[in-house]
Short mmCIF file of C-alpha atoms in Angstrom, two decimals:
data_model
loop_
_atom_site.label_atom_id
_atom_site.label_comp_id
_atom_site.label_asym_id
_atom_site.label_seq_id
_atom_site.Cartn_x
_atom_site.Cartn_y
_atom_site.Cartn_z
CA MET A 185 0.00 0.00 0.00
CA GLU A 186 1.51 3.32 -1.10
CA PRO A 187 1.73 5.90 1.74
CA LEU A 188 1.23 8.83 -0.67
CA LEU A 189 -1.98 8.96 -2.66
CA ASP A 190 -4.00 11.48 -4.65
CA GLY A 191 -6.31 12.91 -2.01
CA VAL A 192 -9.45 14.92 -2.73
CA ILE A 193 -10.83 17.27 -0.06
CA VAL A 194 -14.49 18.22 -0.48
CA ALA A 195 -16.83 20.63 1.30
CA SER A 196 -20.53 20.93 0.47
CA GLN A 197 -23.31 23.37 1.26
CA ASN A 198 -25.57 20.93 3.15
CA SER A 199 -22.85 18.85 4.74
CA GLY A 200 -24.33 18.56 8.22
CA ALA A 201 -22.07 18.09 11.25
CA GLU A 202 -19.24 16.62 9.16
CA CYS A 203 -18.45 19.57 6.92
CA VAL A 204 -15.28 18.31 5.19
CA GLN A 205 -14.49 14.90 3.67
CA VAL A 206 -11.23 13.46 2.33
CA TYR A 207 -11.34 10.81 -0.42
CA ASP A 208 -8.82 8.66 -2.26
CA ALA A 209 -9.09 9.62 -5.93
CA GLY A 210 -7.69 6.27 -7.02
CA THR A 211 -10.21 4.04 -5.23
CA GLY A 212 -13.02 6.38 -4.16
CA THR A 213 -12.56 5.43 -0.49
CA LEU A 214 -13.61 7.91 2.20
CA LEU A 215 -10.44 8.42 4.26
CA LYS A 216 -11.39 11.06 6.79
CA SER A 217 -14.15 13.44 7.88
CA TYR A 218 -13.94 16.64 9.90
CA ARG A 219 -16.58 18.03 12.21
CA GLY A 220 -17.50 21.71 12.03
CA THR A 221 -19.85 24.28 10.56
CA PRO A 222 -20.45 24.47 6.78
CA CYS A 223 -17.59 26.10 4.89
CA ALA A 224 -17.96 29.30 2.91
CA TYR A 225 -17.38 29.07 -0.83
CA SER A 226 -13.74 29.16 -2.02
CA THR A 227 -12.19 29.32 1.48
CA LEU A 228 -10.83 25.81 2.17
CA CYS A 229 -7.00 25.87 2.41
CA THR A 230 -4.13 23.80 3.77
CA LEU A 231 -1.38 25.19 6.01
CA GLY A 232 2.22 24.13 6.45
CA ASN A 233 3.30 20.73 5.21
CA ARG A 234 -0.36 19.67 4.87
CA GLU A 235 -0.66 19.79 8.68
CA TYR A 236 -3.74 22.01 9.06
CA LEU A 237 -7.00 22.60 7.25
CA LEU A 238 -8.51 26.10 7.45
CA SER A 239 -11.79 27.46 6.15
CA ALA A 240 -14.23 30.27 6.82
CA GLN A 241 -17.62 29.61 8.33
CA ARG A 242 -20.47 30.22 5.93
CA ASP A 243 -22.75 32.34 8.13
CA LYS A 244 -20.36 33.85 10.69
CA PRO A 245 -17.27 36.11 10.63
CA LEU A 246 -15.09 33.28 11.92
CA LEU A 247 -12.46 30.90 10.62
CA GLN A 248 -12.17 27.27 11.71
CA ALA A 249 -9.07 25.05 11.72
CA TRP A 250 -8.32 21.35 12.03
CA ILE A 251 -5.13 19.38 12.50
CA MET A 252 -5.14 16.78 9.73
CA ASN A 253 -5.33 13.79 12.05
CA GLN A 254 -8.07 15.18 14.36
CA TYR A 255 -11.82 14.92 13.86
CA GLU A 256 -12.78 17.97 15.92
CA SER A 257 -11.80 21.53 15.04
CA LEU A 258 -9.29 23.45 17.15
CA GLN A 259 -10.58 25.58 20.01
CA LEU A 260 -9.00 28.69 18.52
CA ARG A 261 -10.78 32.01 18.12
CA LEU A 262 -10.04 33.30 14.62
CA VAL A 263 -12.34 36.34 14.34
CA VAL A 264 -12.42 38.46 11.18
CA PRO A 265 -14.23 41.76 10.45
CA GLY A 266 -17.05 40.20 8.40
CA LYS A 267 -18.33 37.21 6.46
CA VAL A 268 -15.58 35.82 4.25
CA SER A 269 -16.18 35.48 0.50
CA CYS A 270 -12.80 33.92 -0.42
CA MET A 271 -9.48 33.04 1.18
CA ASP A 272 -6.01 31.66 0.44
CA ILE A 273 -2.79 30.84 2.31
CA ASN A 274 0.76 30.93 0.92
CA CYS A 275 2.66 27.65 0.97
CA ILE A 276 6.30 28.82 1.27
CA GLY A 277 8.07 30.72 4.03
CA PRO A 278 6.23 32.50 6.87
CA LYS A 279 2.53 31.75 6.59
CA TYR A 280 0.19 34.55 5.61
CA CYS A 281 -3.56 34.39 5.06
CA VAL A 282 -5.32 36.69 2.62
CA ILE A 283 -9.08 37.12 3.10
CA GLY A 284 -11.75 38.78 0.98
CA ILE A 285 -14.57 40.52 2.87
CA ASP A 286 -16.96 42.60 0.79
CA GLU A 287 -14.80 44.91 -1.39
CA LYS A 288 -11.70 44.72 0.85
CA VAL A 289 -8.71 42.38 1.04
CA TYR A 290 -7.26 41.64 4.51
CA LEU A 291 -3.79 40.18 5.10
CA TYR A 292 -3.00 38.30 8.35
CA LYS A 293 0.15 36.66 9.62
CA LEU A 294 -0.96 33.28 10.98
CA THR A 295 1.91 32.69 13.44
CA THR A 296 1.12 35.91 15.33
CA GLY A 297 -2.50 36.57 14.33
CA ARG A 298 -1.66 40.16 13.40
CA LEU A 299 -3.53 42.11 10.75
CA LEU A 300 -0.80 43.42 8.45
CA GLY A 301 -2.88 45.51 6.09
CA VAL A 302 -6.14 46.17 4.28
CA ALA A 303 -6.36 46.85 0.56
CA CYS A 304 -9.44 48.44 -0.97
CA ARG A 305 -9.32 48.62 -4.76
CA HIS A 306 -12.33 46.57 -5.87
CA TYR A 307 -15.65 48.43 -5.90
CA GLN A 308 -17.73 45.24 -5.71
CA PRO A 309 -17.24 42.14 -3.48
CA VAL A 310 -14.03 40.14 -3.91
CA THR A 311 -14.75 36.64 -5.24
CA CYS A 312 -11.31 35.00 -5.75
CA LEU A 313 -7.86 35.12 -4.14
CA LYS A 314 -4.79 33.14 -5.15
CA PHE A 315 -1.15 33.19 -3.98
CA THR A 316 1.70 32.67 -6.42
CA PRO A 317 3.85 29.55 -5.76
CA CYS A 318 6.68 31.73 -4.42
CA GLY A 319 4.37 33.39 -1.89
CA ASN A 320 5.56 36.93 -2.69
CA TYR A 321 2.46 37.93 -4.64
CA PHE A 322 -1.24 37.14 -4.74
CA ALA A 323 -4.01 37.85 -7.21
CA SER A 324 -7.57 39.01 -6.55
CA GLY A 325 -10.70 39.04 -8.67
CA GLY A 326 -14.12 40.47 -7.93
CA GLU A 327 -17.67 40.92 -9.08
CA ASP A 328 -16.55 44.15 -10.76
CA GLY A 329 -14.57 42.04 -13.24
CA PHE A 330 -11.16 43.46 -12.27
CA VAL A 331 -8.12 41.22 -11.73
CA TYR A 332 -5.24 42.63 -9.65
CA LEU A 333 -1.80 41.32 -8.73
CA TRP A 334 -0.60 42.41 -5.27
CA ALA A 335 2.93 42.39 -3.85
CA MET A 336 3.45 41.34 -0.23
CA SER A 337 6.17 43.97 0.08
CA SER A 338 3.62 46.76 -0.44
CA PHE A 339 1.68 45.62 2.65
CA VAL A 340 4.82 45.49 4.77
CA ASP A 341 6.01 48.85 3.48
CA ALA A 342 2.69 50.47 4.40
CA LEU A 343 2.80 48.88 7.85
CA HIS A 344 6.10 50.60 8.67
CA LYS A 345 4.96 54.07 7.63
CA HIS A 346 2.86 56.29 9.87
CA ASP A 347 1.43 58.42 7.05
CA SER A 348 1.33 55.78 4.32
CA LEU A 349 -1.02 56.03 1.37
CA LYS A 350 -3.46 53.34 0.35
CA ILE A 351 -1.90 50.05 -0.68
CA GLN A 352 -1.69 49.92 -4.46
CA PRO A 353 -1.64 46.75 -6.60
CA HIS A 354 1.52 45.64 -8.36
CA PHE A 355 -0.39 45.20 -11.63
CA THR A 356 -3.90 45.88 -12.84
CA LEU A 357 -4.03 42.83 -15.04
CA GLY A 358 -7.35 43.47 -16.76
CA GLN A 359 -11.10 43.69 -16.49
CA HIS A 360 -13.76 41.20 -17.50
CA SER A 361 -17.21 42.45 -18.42
CA ASP A 362 -18.80 40.27 -15.71
CA LYS A 363 -18.02 38.57 -12.39
CA VAL A 364 -14.67 36.79 -11.98
CA THR A 365 -15.38 33.18 -10.98
CA GLY A 366 -11.92 31.64 -10.60
CA LEU A 367 -8.15 32.18 -10.56
CA THR A 368 -5.37 29.68 -11.13
CA ILE A 369 -1.59 30.11 -11.30
CA THR A 370 1.00 27.76 -12.78
CA SER A 371 4.07 26.77 -10.77
CA SER A 372 6.65 27.59 -13.42
CA GLY A 373 8.49 30.44 -11.70
CA THR A 374 9.14 33.55 -13.78
CA LYS A 375 7.71 31.77 -16.81
CA GLY A 376 4.42 31.18 -15.06
CA PHE A 377 1.12 32.81 -15.81
CA LEU A 378 -2.21 33.54 -14.20
CA VAL A 379 -5.57 32.53 -15.67
CA SER A 380 -8.88 34.13 -14.70
CA SER A 381 -12.37 32.90 -15.59
CA SER A 382 -15.55 34.93 -15.80
CA LEU A 383 -19.24 34.79 -16.50
CA ASP A 384 -18.59 36.88 -19.65
CA HIS A 385 -17.78 33.62 -21.55
CA THR A 386 -14.01 34.19 -21.43
CA ALA A 387 -10.88 33.07 -19.62
CA ARG A 388 -7.83 35.30 -19.81
CA VAL A 389 -4.17 34.27 -19.55
CA PHE A 390 -1.83 36.90 -18.05
CA ASP A 391 1.98 37.05 -17.95
CA LEU A 392 3.02 37.44 -14.29
CA VAL A 393 6.29 39.20 -15.19
CA THR A 394 4.96 41.90 -17.51
CA GLY A 395 1.29 41.94 -16.48
CA GLU A 396 0.20 41.75 -20.11
CA THR A 397 -2.65 39.64 -21.49
CA LEU A 398 -1.35 36.72 -23.56
CA TYR A 399 -4.52 34.90 -24.56
CA ASP A 400 -8.23 35.56 -24.39
CA LEU A 401 -10.00 32.18 -24.44
CA VAL A 402 -13.50 32.69 -25.84
CA THR A 403 -16.21 30.09 -25.15
CA ASP A 404 -19.91 29.82 -25.92
CA ARG A 405 -20.91 29.47 -22.22
CA SER A 406 -20.21 31.24 -18.93
CA VAL A 407 -17.04 29.90 -17.31
CA THR A 408 -17.76 29.06 -13.65
CA SER A 409 -14.48 27.34 -12.63
CA ILE A 410 -10.92 26.96 -13.88
CA ALA A 411 -7.76 24.94 -13.23
CA CYS A 412 -4.47 24.16 -14.96
CA ASN A 413 -1.87 21.41 -14.70
CA THR A 414 1.52 21.90 -13.07
CA LEU A 415 3.35 22.60 -16.33
CA GLY A 416 0.74 25.08 -17.50
CA SER A 417 0.33 23.22 -20.78
CA GLN A 418 -3.39 22.57 -20.31
CA ILE A 419 -6.22 24.72 -18.97
CA PHE A 420 -9.46 23.11 -17.76
CA LEU A 421 -12.70 25.07 -17.95
CA GLY A 422 -15.99 24.34 -16.17
CA HIS A 423 -19.18 25.90 -17.53
CA ASP A 424 -22.60 26.85 -16.21
CA ASN A 425 -24.34 24.08 -18.20
CA GLY A 426 -22.29 21.29 -16.60
CA THR A 427 -19.77 20.83 -19.44
CA ALA A 428 -15.99 20.85 -19.02
CA GLY A 429 -13.37 21.52 -21.67
CA VAL A 430 -9.61 21.41 -22.10
CA VAL A 431 -7.43 23.99 -23.88
CA ASN A 432 -3.91 23.01 -24.95
CA LEU A 433 -1.31 25.79 -24.72
CA LEU A 434 1.51 23.67 -26.14
CA PRO A 435 2.45 24.38 -28.82
CA HIS A 436 1.73 28.00 -27.98
CA PRO A 437 -1.05 29.52 -30.07
CA PRO A 438 -0.61 33.04 -31.52
CA ILE A 439 -1.10 35.76 -28.92
CA GLY A 440 -4.65 37.10 -28.94
CA ASP A 441 -8.12 35.57 -29.02
CA VAL A 442 -8.40 31.76 -28.98
CA GLU A 443 -11.78 30.22 -29.75
CA VAL A 444 -12.56 27.07 -27.74
CA PHE A 445 -16.08 26.29 -28.95
CA LYS A 446 -17.41 22.72 -29.04
CA LEU A 447 -14.63 21.24 -26.92
CA GLY A 448 -16.76 20.40 -23.87
CA THR A 449 -17.83 17.10 -22.30
CA LYS A 450 -21.07 16.85 -20.33
CA CYS A 451 -19.95 16.16 -16.76
CA HIS A 452 -22.77 17.42 -14.48
CA GLU A 453 -26.44 18.25 -14.67
CA ASP A 454 -25.81 21.74 -13.31
CA ALA A 455 -22.98 24.28 -13.22
CA ILE A 456 -19.43 23.09 -12.40
CA ARG A 457 -18.38 25.21 -9.42
CA CYS A 458 -15.04 23.52 -8.66
CA ILE A 459 -12.43 21.81 -10.79
CA ALA A 460 -9.03 20.41 -9.79
CA VAL A 461 -6.18 18.47 -11.40
CA THR A 462 -4.09 15.74 -9.77
CA THR A 463 -0.33 16.16 -9.45
CA SER A 464 0.35 13.84 -12.39
CA GLY A 465 -2.08 15.76 -14.59
CA ASN A 466 -3.76 12.56 -15.78
CA GLN A 467 -6.92 12.94 -13.72
CA VAL A 468 -9.40 15.80 -13.33
CA ILE A 469 -11.87 16.15 -10.45
CA THR A 470 -15.05 18.18 -10.91
CA GLY A 471 -17.66 19.33 -8.40
CA GLY A 472 -21.00 20.81 -9.37
CA ASP A 473 -24.17 22.40 -8.10
CA ASP A 474 -25.82 18.99 -8.48
CA GLY A 475 -23.89 17.89 -5.36
CA GLU A 476 -21.66 15.36 -7.14
CA VAL A 477 -17.88 15.08 -7.24
CA LYS A 478 -16.49 12.95 -10.08
CA VAL A 479 -13.05 11.74 -11.14
CA TRP A 480 -12.23 11.84 -14.85
CA SER A 481 -9.30 10.53 -16.86
CA LEU A 482 -8.01 12.35 -19.93
CA THR A 483 -8.05 10.52 -23.25
CA ASN A 484 -7.23 11.76 -26.74
CA VAL A 485 -10.09 11.54 -29.22
CA ALA A 486 -9.49 12.02 -32.93
CA GLN A 487 -11.57 14.73 -34.55
CA GLY A 488 -11.67 15.82 -38.21
CA THR A 489 -11.43 14.18 -41.60
CA THR A 490 -9.09 11.37 -42.54
CA SER A 491 -6.71 13.74 -44.29
CA SER A 492 -6.59 16.22 -41.40
CA THR A 493 -7.13 14.42 -38.14
CA ALA A 494 -6.40 16.18 -34.85
CA LYS A 495 -6.51 14.71 -31.39
CA HIS A 496 -8.24 16.63 -28.62
CA PRO A 497 -8.36 15.73 -24.90
CA HIS A 498 -11.62 14.15 -23.81
CA PHE A 499 -13.02 13.37 -20.34
CA ALA A 500 -13.70 9.72 -19.50
CA LEU A 501 -15.56 9.05 -16.22
CA GLN A 502 -13.70 6.87 -13.72
CA ARG A 503 -15.81 7.07 -10.57
CA LEU A 504 -18.25 9.05 -8.48
CA LEU A 505 -16.62 10.20 -5.23
CA HIS A 506 -19.17 12.31 -3.40
CA THR A 507 -22.92 12.93 -3.62
CA GLY A 508 -26.05 13.78 -1.61
CA ARG A 509 -24.71 16.71 0.45
CA GLY A 510 -25.83 19.67 -1.63
CA PRO A 511 -23.86 21.92 -4.01
CA VAL A 512 -20.09 21.57 -3.76
CA THR A 513 -18.46 24.72 -2.34
CA ASN A 514 -14.78 23.71 -2.06
CA LEU A 515 -12.62 21.15 -3.82
CA MET A 516 -8.88 20.45 -3.52
CA SER A 517 -6.55 17.74 -4.79
CA TYR A 518 -2.98 17.01 -3.70
CA LYS A 519 -0.68 14.21 -2.59
CA ILE A 520 -1.62 13.15 0.93
CA ASP A 521 0.05 10.81 3.40
CA ARG A 522 -2.29 8.07 4.53
CA GLU A 523 -0.37 7.67 7.79
CA THR A 524 -0.86 11.37 8.60
CA LEU A 525 -4.64 11.03 8.56
CA GLY A 526 -4.62 8.01 10.87
CA ALA A 527 -1.83 9.09 13.23
CA SER A 528 -2.72 9.21 16.93
CA GLU A 529 -0.39 12.17 17.44
CA LEU A 530 1.01 14.57 14.84
CA ASN A 531 4.10 16.69 15.43
CA VAL A 532 3.04 19.90 13.68
CA GLN A 533 5.66 22.42 12.60
CA GLU A 534 3.46 25.52 12.47
CA VAL A 535 1.84 27.50 15.29
CA LEU A 536 -1.52 29.26 14.90
CA ALA A 537 -2.39 32.32 16.98
CA PRO A 538 -5.76 34.04 17.57
CA PHE A 539 -6.40 36.94 15.20
CA VAL A 540 -5.77 40.49 16.43
CA GLN A 541 -7.40 43.44 14.61
CA ASP A 542 -4.45 45.75 15.19
CA GLN A 543 -2.28 47.45 12.56
CA THR A 544 0.26 49.19 14.79
CA SER A 545 3.93 48.66 14.10
CA PRO A 546 5.07 45.09 14.85
CA PHE A 547 8.13 46.42 16.71
CA PHE A 548 5.84 47.68 19.49
CA ALA A 549 3.60 44.62 19.64
CA ALA A 550 3.66 41.98 22.35
CA VAL A 551 5.46 38.76 21.44
CA VAL A 552 3.72 35.45 22.19
CA VAL A 553 6.10 32.55 22.89
CA PRO A 554 4.53 29.01 22.84
CA ILE A 555 6.11 27.40 25.94
CA ARG A 556 4.36 24.04 25.69
CA GLY A 557 3.66 24.09 21.96
CA ARG A 558 5.20 21.82 19.40
CA GLY A 559 5.77 24.60 16.90
CA GLN A 560 9.16 25.08 15.32
CA VAL A 561 10.53 28.61 15.73
CA LEU A 562 11.32 30.26 12.41
CA SER A 563 14.78 31.75 12.02
CA HIS A 564 14.88 35.51 11.78
CA GLU A 565 16.18 35.30 8.22
CA GLU A 566 12.81 33.84 7.19
CA ASP A 567 10.73 36.60 8.77
CA LEU A 568 9.38 39.20 6.41
CA PHE A 569 10.15 42.03 8.85
CA TYR A 570 13.80 41.12 9.36
CA GLN A 571 16.26 43.67 8.04
CA ALA A 572 19.72 42.18 7.58
CA ALA A 573 22.84 44.29 8.15
CA ASP A 574 26.41 43.56 7.16
CA ILE A 575 28.51 43.84 10.29
CA ARG A 576 31.64 44.33 8.27
CA SER A 577 30.38 47.17 6.09
CA GLY A 578 32.80 50.08 6.11
CA VAL A 579 35.67 47.97 7.53
CA ASN A 580 38.40 47.69 4.90
CA THR A 581 41.41 46.25 6.75
CA THR A 582 41.84 42.65 7.84
CA GLU A 583 42.70 43.70 11.41
CA GLY A 584 39.59 45.86 11.56
CA GLN A 585 37.43 42.97 10.40
CA GLU A 586 38.92 40.60 13.00
CA GLU A 587 38.42 43.17 15.77
CA CYS A 588 34.82 43.74 14.67
CA LEU A 589 34.12 40.00 14.62
CA SER A 590 35.69 39.59 18.06
CA ASP A 591 33.41 42.29 19.48
CA VAL A 592 30.37 40.65 17.89
CA LYS A 593 31.28 37.23 19.35
CA SER A 594 31.74 38.76 22.80
CA MET A 595 28.37 40.50 22.56
CA ALA A 596 26.73 37.25 21.37
CA THR A 597 28.09 35.41 24.43
CA LYS A 598 26.64 38.04 26.76
CA LEU A 599 23.29 37.91 24.98
CA LYS A 600 23.14 34.13 25.34
CA SER A 601 23.71 34.44 29.08
CA VAL A 602 21.05 37.14 29.47
CA ASN A 603 18.55 35.21 27.33
CA SER A 604 19.12 32.08 29.39
CA GLU A 605 18.32 33.97 32.58
CA LEU A 606 15.22 35.53 31.00
CA TYR A 607 14.00 32.12 29.86
CA ARG A 608 14.39 30.58 33.34
CA PHE A 609 12.56 33.55 34.86
CA ALA A 610 9.71 33.26 32.32
CA VAL A 611 9.29 29.52 32.85
CA LYS A 612 9.29 29.96 36.62
CA SER A 613 6.72 32.77 36.43
CA ILE A 614 4.39 30.98 34.02
CA LEU A 615 4.62 27.36 35.14
CA GLY A 616 5.50 27.95 38.79
CA ASP A 617 8.00 26.05 40.90
#
C-alpha cells in the first residue's frame, strides 16, 4: 500500500455536522471526515506541510481550523471583520492568510494573528484570491470584473509608515465584463502565468512578469471554474451548463483571441463550481451544483477528416466520489500521506495564533512565545520584517574585520547568558516552581 496517494478534499453546502471529507481519488474510499460548521465558498485551504485545514464559516465572521489527524476543530478564536467570500494561504516561508470581505482584502500573519494591512481597490465584493507559488504575490478578482496582482512587500512597506497612502496593486491585469469566478496560477516560476475565468464567456491568460494579457479564451458558455496542470500546458474550464473543456497551450497559439467552442464534455447536470487536477495531470476532479464530485481521466479523441485528423483531450468518467450533500463549495486535490490522517499524534511544525485586529507597528507589539507548543521557531532570516545588516560594512582592513568580529562574538556570548536567565525567569513565572 503506497503511503502517498491522490487525495481529494471536499466541502458541500448541506454537509451537516461533518463539513469536510477526504477521499482517495484512485479508489473512491472515504479516508477522513472533519466536524464543524459548513464552509464558505472558495475558502478551504491547507497550512504548512499539509498539517492544518482552514476554512471560513459560511454564516459567521469566523475561521475554523483542524489538524489533519483530528476529527474535531481546534478551540482557537479566529475572528475576522465580516463574512468571508474567499481566502487563500501561501505555501512557502512564513505563513500569511489573505481574506476577501466585501470589497476589501485583509492580510493576516498566521503565526502571530496580526492584521498586516487592508487593501481596498475593488468596488464590488471580492470573489477570488490566489497566492503565487513563491508566496511573494497574490491575485484578486471580484464581481466588478477586475483582476489585480498584489505584492506582499507593499503591505509590509505600508505597515512601517505612519502616514502611508493606500496600498496599491503591483499590476492591474485586466477587467472582464462580468463577475470573476476563478483564478489559477501555474508553478513555473518567472515563466508562469495567471488565468482568470468569468461569466462573460471568457478566460484570460496573463503574464506574471509583464502583467500583459497573452490569450483571451473565448467560449460559448459562462465559465464558472478553472484549473491548470503543473506545467501550464493545459487549462481546464468548467461551464454553467455542466460541461468541461480542455485547452492546450503547447504548442503556444498566436497571442490574442483563442476560440474554444465545441470542446466540452457533459460532466454534471448543473454548473461546475469547482475543478481540480491531480499532481500527475492525468486525472481531473469536478464538483457541481448537483452535489456530485467525479473523477475523470483524460483521453485523446481524434476529430476531423481522414486527411486532417487532430486529437483533442476528452473526459472519461472513472468514478463518483461524493454525492447527496448539496452543491459543492470547495474542492482540492494534492498528494496526501495516509499515515498522517490516521496518526494518533502529529508533530506539527506551524503555530496558529488568535487573530488580532491591530495594525500598529510590529516592533511595538507583544510577542507570544509558545512554551508548551510543538511549533518550530522560524529563524529571523525567514521573517518578512527582518532587516539584515552587514557587520563588516565600512571595515576595509583585515585587522579591523577581526576586531569587529571579536566584538560581535563577545556580545553574542553576553546575549546568550542574558537570554538564558530571561528564559528561566519566564518559565518559573508561568509554570510555577
